[in-house]
């Protein structure tokens, strides 16, 4: 019986620091594999919009991240192959891959007072709460690319198809980035459901939506898939990355790709987590905006993670949005708070088109509605995001420190 393989994430040294500067990182990984093993290394540039990793033996699926600052390869290796690779002078670290999950959806039983119906076109209560409609005369986020890194998007949904511009699937066998779970579609609607006379309206109703499917039909995935998804976002010119997902453990490679995305001008947002305790990953990282969840009374949701890494807060209790199959529904969690902030970033960027991601963050963090102690606190971060004030700001905001490790 052959030894069971497990997924690992291999971070390589920068090319100028490698003992063999001419060696390709994929060739280095291939060198420890058995002769004739037909492992396929997928990368962001090989997966065009609408493409997918095909259905194949999971032991043969690997990912190649071609970022100079984040030279990463993921693969499924045996214990002996891991040990051999760890001794290679070109390798910085070999980490075990970790499981991640969609954050949210288990709090649907919670009630939210005065939640409007969708019998006519409805601006959901959370979108109103962060004062997005007041900012729409200045910007609806037109043309700002927002990647929803999640379970995919129902791109045929009547409220989403006008703004949907493409996507990719890193879930093997999912032939398109179509949502087969519902979580990603709900998040996408909060970001950018269009104004079309029916259904619901998102925070940035003219932003461009991209589905980066890294979670399967059960809402689970791996850090290696997140890393590949963020790499795709960098390679394909996304402006905002919305990640309503996470795991409980840290990863050097995951942190590196998030740092690389931020350094290349992307604004990365993630759900803080639903443990009621510490912030999860990747939200815990400094170059990822960690979002906690509040209710309609501006109280911190009981389930919301909190702590020194929280940056900002947004509505996350019984949020009304789009669901797969052309329907609508409510979900709760920091997963629902995260796309409020991602949509706010798109709307604010639409009003300040020549701003950098750091400048957009400063606007979002400075022009908040403070809910806790003056300034920053571990529950609400700097405060509740306010689209109107940030979009209509007439001068750059002061530098606001991002939290996280």
XYZ file of C-alpha atoms in Angstrom:
405
model
C 0.000 0.000 0.000
C 1.462 3.359 -1.044
C 2.064 6.060 1.557
C -0.743 8.597 1.904
C 0.061 12.037 0.553
C -0.856 15.278 2.291
C -1.141 18.812 0.998
C 1.744 21.114 1.872
C 2.669 24.702 1.057
C 6.288 25.277 0.052
C 7.699 28.790 0.333
C 10.933 29.284 -1.601
C 13.699 31.740 -0.877
C 13.909 34.809 -3.102
C 15.721 33.854 -6.307
C 18.853 35.864 -5.470
C 19.100 34.005 -2.137
C 18.765 30.496 -3.553
C 21.759 28.179 -3.642
C 20.830 27.311 -7.238
C 19.627 30.604 -8.754
C 18.860 28.999 -12.112
C 16.590 26.277 -10.763
C 12.847 26.629 -11.322
C 10.787 26.083 -8.171
C 8.364 23.713 -9.896
C 11.296 21.632 -11.167
C 12.640 21.485 -7.609
C 9.330 20.077 -6.376
C 9.129 17.668 -9.309
C 12.600 16.370 -8.410
C 11.276 14.745 -5.212
C 8.256 13.143 -6.912
C 8.331 9.602 -8.321
C 9.380 9.325 -11.953
C 6.372 9.337 -14.222
C 4.022 10.961 -11.702
C 1.854 13.328 -13.791
C 1.384 16.146 -11.272
C -0.070 19.263 -12.891
C 0.967 22.648 -11.540
C -1.778 25.224 -12.078
C -1.040 28.933 -11.913
C -3.087 32.120 -12.086
C -1.958 32.962 -15.607
C -2.940 29.535 -16.949
C -6.517 29.861 -15.672
C -8.333 32.413 -17.800
C -11.564 34.047 -16.666
C -14.313 31.462 -16.405
C -11.848 28.583 -16.260
C -11.507 25.900 -13.616
C -9.137 23.301 -12.266
C -10.453 20.103 -13.912
C -11.689 17.036 -12.066
C -8.679 14.816 -11.473
C -6.940 12.786 -8.776
C -6.279 15.237 -5.920
C -2.749 13.862 -5.502
C -1.945 15.223 -8.980
C -3.179 18.777 -8.358
C -0.589 21.405 -7.418
C -0.429 25.211 -7.585
C 2.387 27.487 -8.654
C 2.335 31.085 -7.373
C 4.458 33.263 -9.642
C 4.930 36.310 -7.437
C 8.500 37.514 -6.905
C 7.720 38.459 -3.278
C 5.829 35.210 -2.654
C 7.507 32.300 -4.477
C 5.123 29.524 -3.420
C 4.273 26.047 -4.664
C 1.635 23.788 -3.140
C 1.563 20.041 -3.745
C 0.606 16.726 -2.181
C 3.695 14.933 -0.903
C 4.652 11.928 1.192
C 6.529 12.298 4.480
C 9.781 11.237 2.808
C 9.318 13.746 -0.040
C 8.606 16.530 2.474
C 11.777 15.695 4.392
C 13.840 15.680 1.196
C 12.401 18.989 0.032
C 12.938 20.600 3.457
C 16.678 19.912 3.126
C 16.871 21.730 -0.221
C 18.832 24.975 0.119
C 16.390 26.803 -2.148
C 13.440 26.187 0.173
C 12.583 28.607 3.002
C 9.738 26.673 4.636
C 7.420 23.707 4.144
C 4.067 24.027 5.957
C 1.170 21.649 6.237
C -1.856 22.972 4.333
C -4.813 23.956 6.513
C -8.571 23.805 6.122
C -10.623 26.986 5.841
C -14.352 27.559 5.870
C -16.970 30.088 4.852
C -17.647 32.236 7.913
C -21.313 32.737 8.700
C -24.727 31.387 7.751
C -25.295 29.505 11.000
C -27.046 32.409 12.706
C -30.093 32.666 10.440
C -32.412 32.163 13.400
C -31.481 35.567 14.842
C -34.055 38.307 14.349
C -33.388 41.721 12.912
C -36.036 44.348 13.593
C -37.472 46.384 10.751
C -35.846 44.255 8.057
C -37.577 45.310 4.818
C -39.193 42.858 2.424
C -38.144 42.462 -1.210
C -41.601 42.804 -2.752
C -40.227 45.941 -4.388
C -36.600 46.918 -4.943
C -35.147 47.136 -1.450
C -32.089 48.773 0.005
C -31.222 46.309 2.807
C -31.022 47.697 6.324
C -27.255 47.158 6.552
C -26.627 49.154 3.388
C -28.674 51.999 4.893
C -26.917 51.650 8.254
C -23.505 52.413 6.712
C -24.989 55.361 4.791
C -24.197 54.001 1.343
C -27.217 55.599 -0.434
C -26.124 59.080 0.653
C -22.756 58.437 -1.017
C -24.193 57.202 -4.334
C -24.447 60.676 -5.923
C -20.670 60.807 -5.555
C -19.957 57.185 -6.508
C -21.614 53.810 -6.956
C -18.244 52.145 -7.458
C -18.551 52.019 -11.231
C -15.786 49.954 -12.811
C -14.010 49.115 -9.546
C -13.100 45.423 -9.660
C -14.106 43.475 -6.562
C -13.142 39.819 -6.224
C -15.357 37.717 -3.970
C -13.023 34.920 -2.840
C -15.583 32.405 -1.650
C -17.897 29.612 -2.885
C -18.447 31.333 -6.238
C -21.239 33.605 -7.473
C -24.585 32.787 -9.095
C -23.762 34.957 -12.088
C -27.193 34.343 -13.605
C -28.942 36.032 -10.679
C -30.991 38.985 -11.955
C -29.411 41.337 -9.397
C -25.827 40.268 -10.132
C -25.510 39.484 -13.837
C -25.244 43.150 -14.883
C -22.133 43.640 -12.747
C -20.571 40.190 -13.105
C -17.388 40.325 -15.186
C -15.849 36.870 -14.822
C -14.044 34.618 -12.446
C -12.155 31.398 -11.878
C -12.494 28.189 -9.877
C -9.721 26.575 -7.855
C -12.097 23.820 -6.748
C -11.267 20.725 -8.766
C -14.210 19.518 -10.796
C -16.214 22.729 -10.458
C -16.207 23.542 -14.160
C -17.087 27.221 -13.635
C -17.068 29.647 -10.692
C -20.843 29.167 -10.347
C -21.879 29.121 -6.687
C -23.037 25.670 -5.566
C -23.364 26.634 -1.897
C -24.925 30.109 -1.608
C -22.480 31.883 0.676
C -20.514 33.670 -2.051
C -23.671 34.827 -3.843
C -24.950 36.358 -0.608
C -21.675 38.213 -0.102
C -21.639 39.374 -3.737
C -25.115 40.866 -3.421
C -24.068 42.943 -0.435
C -21.081 44.235 -2.385
C -22.740 45.100 -5.680
C -26.325 44.004 -6.322
C -27.419 46.340 -9.117
C -30.118 48.997 -9.103
C -32.535 47.411 -11.594
C -36.041 47.986 -10.279
C -36.362 44.719 -8.340
C -34.727 42.655 -5.617
C -32.038 44.227 -3.444
C -29.300 46.831 -3.863
C -25.661 46.455 -2.797
C -23.312 48.939 -1.186
C -21.596 49.711 -4.527
C -24.302 48.913 -7.091
C -22.126 49.650 -10.131
C -18.923 47.879 -9.070
C -17.630 44.965 -11.152
C -17.919 41.537 -9.525
C -15.488 38.659 -10.022
C -16.014 35.198 -8.565
C -12.881 33.467 -7.253
C -14.141 30.069 -6.168
C -11.897 28.532 -3.507
C -14.586 26.860 -1.355
C -16.625 23.837 -2.395
C -20.322 23.002 -2.146
C -19.969 22.384 1.597
C -18.300 25.768 2.148
C -14.844 24.352 2.850
C -11.472 24.694 1.171
C -7.785 25.030 1.977
C -5.163 27.711 2.489
C -3.481 26.570 -0.733
C -6.664 27.427 -2.632
C -6.905 30.850 -0.957
C -3.270 31.544 -1.847
C -3.916 30.595 -5.479
C -7.088 32.701 -5.515
C -5.300 35.795 -4.206
C -2.539 35.208 -6.761
C -5.228 35.229 -9.481
C -6.572 38.514 -8.087
C -3.119 40.090 -8.335
C -2.510 38.768 -11.860
C -5.922 39.925 -13.109
C -5.998 43.481 -11.812
C -8.513 43.311 -8.967
C -8.802 46.403 -6.762
C -10.678 44.979 -3.755
C -10.477 41.397 -2.438
C -13.337 40.286 -0.191
C -12.734 37.120 1.852
C -15.565 35.962 4.099
C -13.653 32.850 5.059
C -10.929 31.759 7.375
C -9.164 29.202 9.495
C -7.861 28.918 13.019
C -4.132 28.592 12.323
C -1.519 30.905 10.887
C 0.508 30.305 7.730
C 3.663 32.047 6.563
C 2.702 31.525 2.928
C -0.826 32.874 3.414
C 0.553 35.942 5.152
C 3.125 36.440 2.380
C 0.538 36.380 -0.425
C -1.685 38.836 1.471
C 1.309 41.133 1.982
C 2.155 40.830 -1.713
C -1.411 41.689 -2.737
C -1.379 44.791 -0.563
C 2.068 45.864 -1.789
C 0.774 45.648 -5.368
C -2.118 48.004 -4.614
C -5.005 45.666 -3.788
C -7.195 46.386 -0.763
C -7.776 43.096 1.062
C -10.741 42.663 3.431
C -11.664 39.616 5.526
C -14.224 38.499 8.084
C -12.861 38.551 11.638
C -14.527 35.240 12.521
C -17.549 33.934 14.399
C -15.936 32.414 17.486
C -16.899 35.209 19.867
C -13.208 35.182 20.769
C -9.975 35.886 18.908
C -9.712 36.942 15.260
C -9.023 34.167 12.735
C -6.796 33.979 9.657
C -6.286 35.656 7.219
C -8.123 38.568 8.944
C -5.494 38.514 11.705
C -2.769 39.761 9.350
C -1.824 43.436 9.254
C -2.316 43.814 5.510
C -5.832 42.396 5.674
C -8.674 44.604 6.955
C -10.383 42.597 9.722
C -14.123 43.264 10.000
C -16.200 42.549 13.109
C -20.016 42.338 13.029
C -22.618 44.596 14.656
C -26.419 44.415 14.833
C -29.092 46.985 13.996
C -28.620 48.648 17.392
C -24.878 49.055 16.734
C -24.016 46.485 19.393
C -21.275 43.963 18.755
C -22.846 40.674 17.674
C -22.377 38.001 20.318
C -20.775 35.640 17.790
C -18.327 38.187 16.385
C -14.636 37.646 16.947
C -12.884 40.564 18.553
C -9.396 41.501 19.683
C -6.325 43.627 18.893
C -6.441 42.836 15.155
C -9.960 44.222 14.476
C -9.810 47.184 12.088
C -13.410 48.214 11.444
C -16.997 46.966 11.877
C -20.134 46.655 9.750
C -23.628 45.107 9.909
C -23.649 41.324 10.158
C -26.893 40.207 11.829
C -29.675 38.817 9.638
C -28.446 40.580 6.526
C -30.743 40.478 3.492
C -29.048 39.736 0.164
C -29.051 37.571 -2.953
C -28.905 33.782 -2.767
C -28.281 31.184 -5.451
C -31.025 30.184 -7.823
C -32.145 33.784 -8.261
C -33.547 33.979 -4.737
C -33.065 36.191 -1.673
C -32.462 35.414 1.973
C -30.910 36.485 5.239
C -27.636 35.285 6.744
C -25.655 36.350 9.788
C -21.965 36.378 10.605
C -18.845 38.423 10.120
C -19.047 36.953 6.601
C -21.920 39.346 6.029
C -20.080 42.293 7.616
C -17.006 41.814 5.399
C -18.731 42.566 2.031
C -20.259 45.746 3.492
C -16.685 47.003 3.915
C -15.541 45.625 0.539
C -18.482 47.391 -1.124
C -17.686 50.566 0.804
C -14.092 50.396 -0.449
C -15.347 50.106 -4.038
C -17.728 53.046 -3.655
C -15.073 55.210 -1.995
C -12.479 54.247 -4.617
C -14.948 55.245 -7.309
C -15.081 58.711 -5.770
C -11.293 58.959 -5.341
C -10.090 57.154 -8.468
C -6.436 58.133 -8.244
C -6.047 57.103 -4.614
C -3.872 54.196 -3.499
C -5.165 51.303 -1.441
C -3.515 52.853 1.634
C -5.316 56.146 0.992
C -8.660 54.341 0.586
C -8.047 52.504 3.857
C -7.250 55.813 5.577
C -10.522 57.300 4.302
C -12.528 54.260 5.424
C -10.912 54.217 8.880
C -10.929 57.971 9.511
C -14.484 58.746 8.404
C -16.164 56.114 10.566
C -18.995 56.375 13.052
C -17.326 55.684 16.376
C -19.288 53.159 18.440
C -17.093 52.219 21.389
C -14.465 54.065 23.351
C -13.085 57.145 21.550
C -10.672 56.064 18.847
C -9.873 52.397 18.340
C -11.131 49.523 20.461
C -10.978 45.726 20.247
C -14.698 45.260 19.516
C -15.475 47.832 16.825
C -11.987 48.681 15.596
C -11.972 52.315 14.523
C -15.763 52.257 14.173
C -18.631 51.517 11.787
C -17.807 52.130 8.144
C -19.527 55.230 6.670
C -19.645 55.348 2.860
C -21.106 58.846 2.662
C -18.424 60.593 4.702
C -15.524 58.710 3.118
C -16.755 59.112 -0.475
C -17.463 62.821 -0.100
C -14.199 63.664 1.692
C -12.566 66.673 0.039
C -9.025 66.009 1.226
C -6.932 62.930 2.022
C -7.418 61.393 5.449
C -4.498 61.198 7.895
C -2.554 57.955 8.047
C -4.422 55.404 10.141
C -2.506 52.401 11.464
C -3.724 49.008 10.283
C -4.007 46.471 13.069
C -2.885 42.871 12.941
C 0.303 40.864 13.081
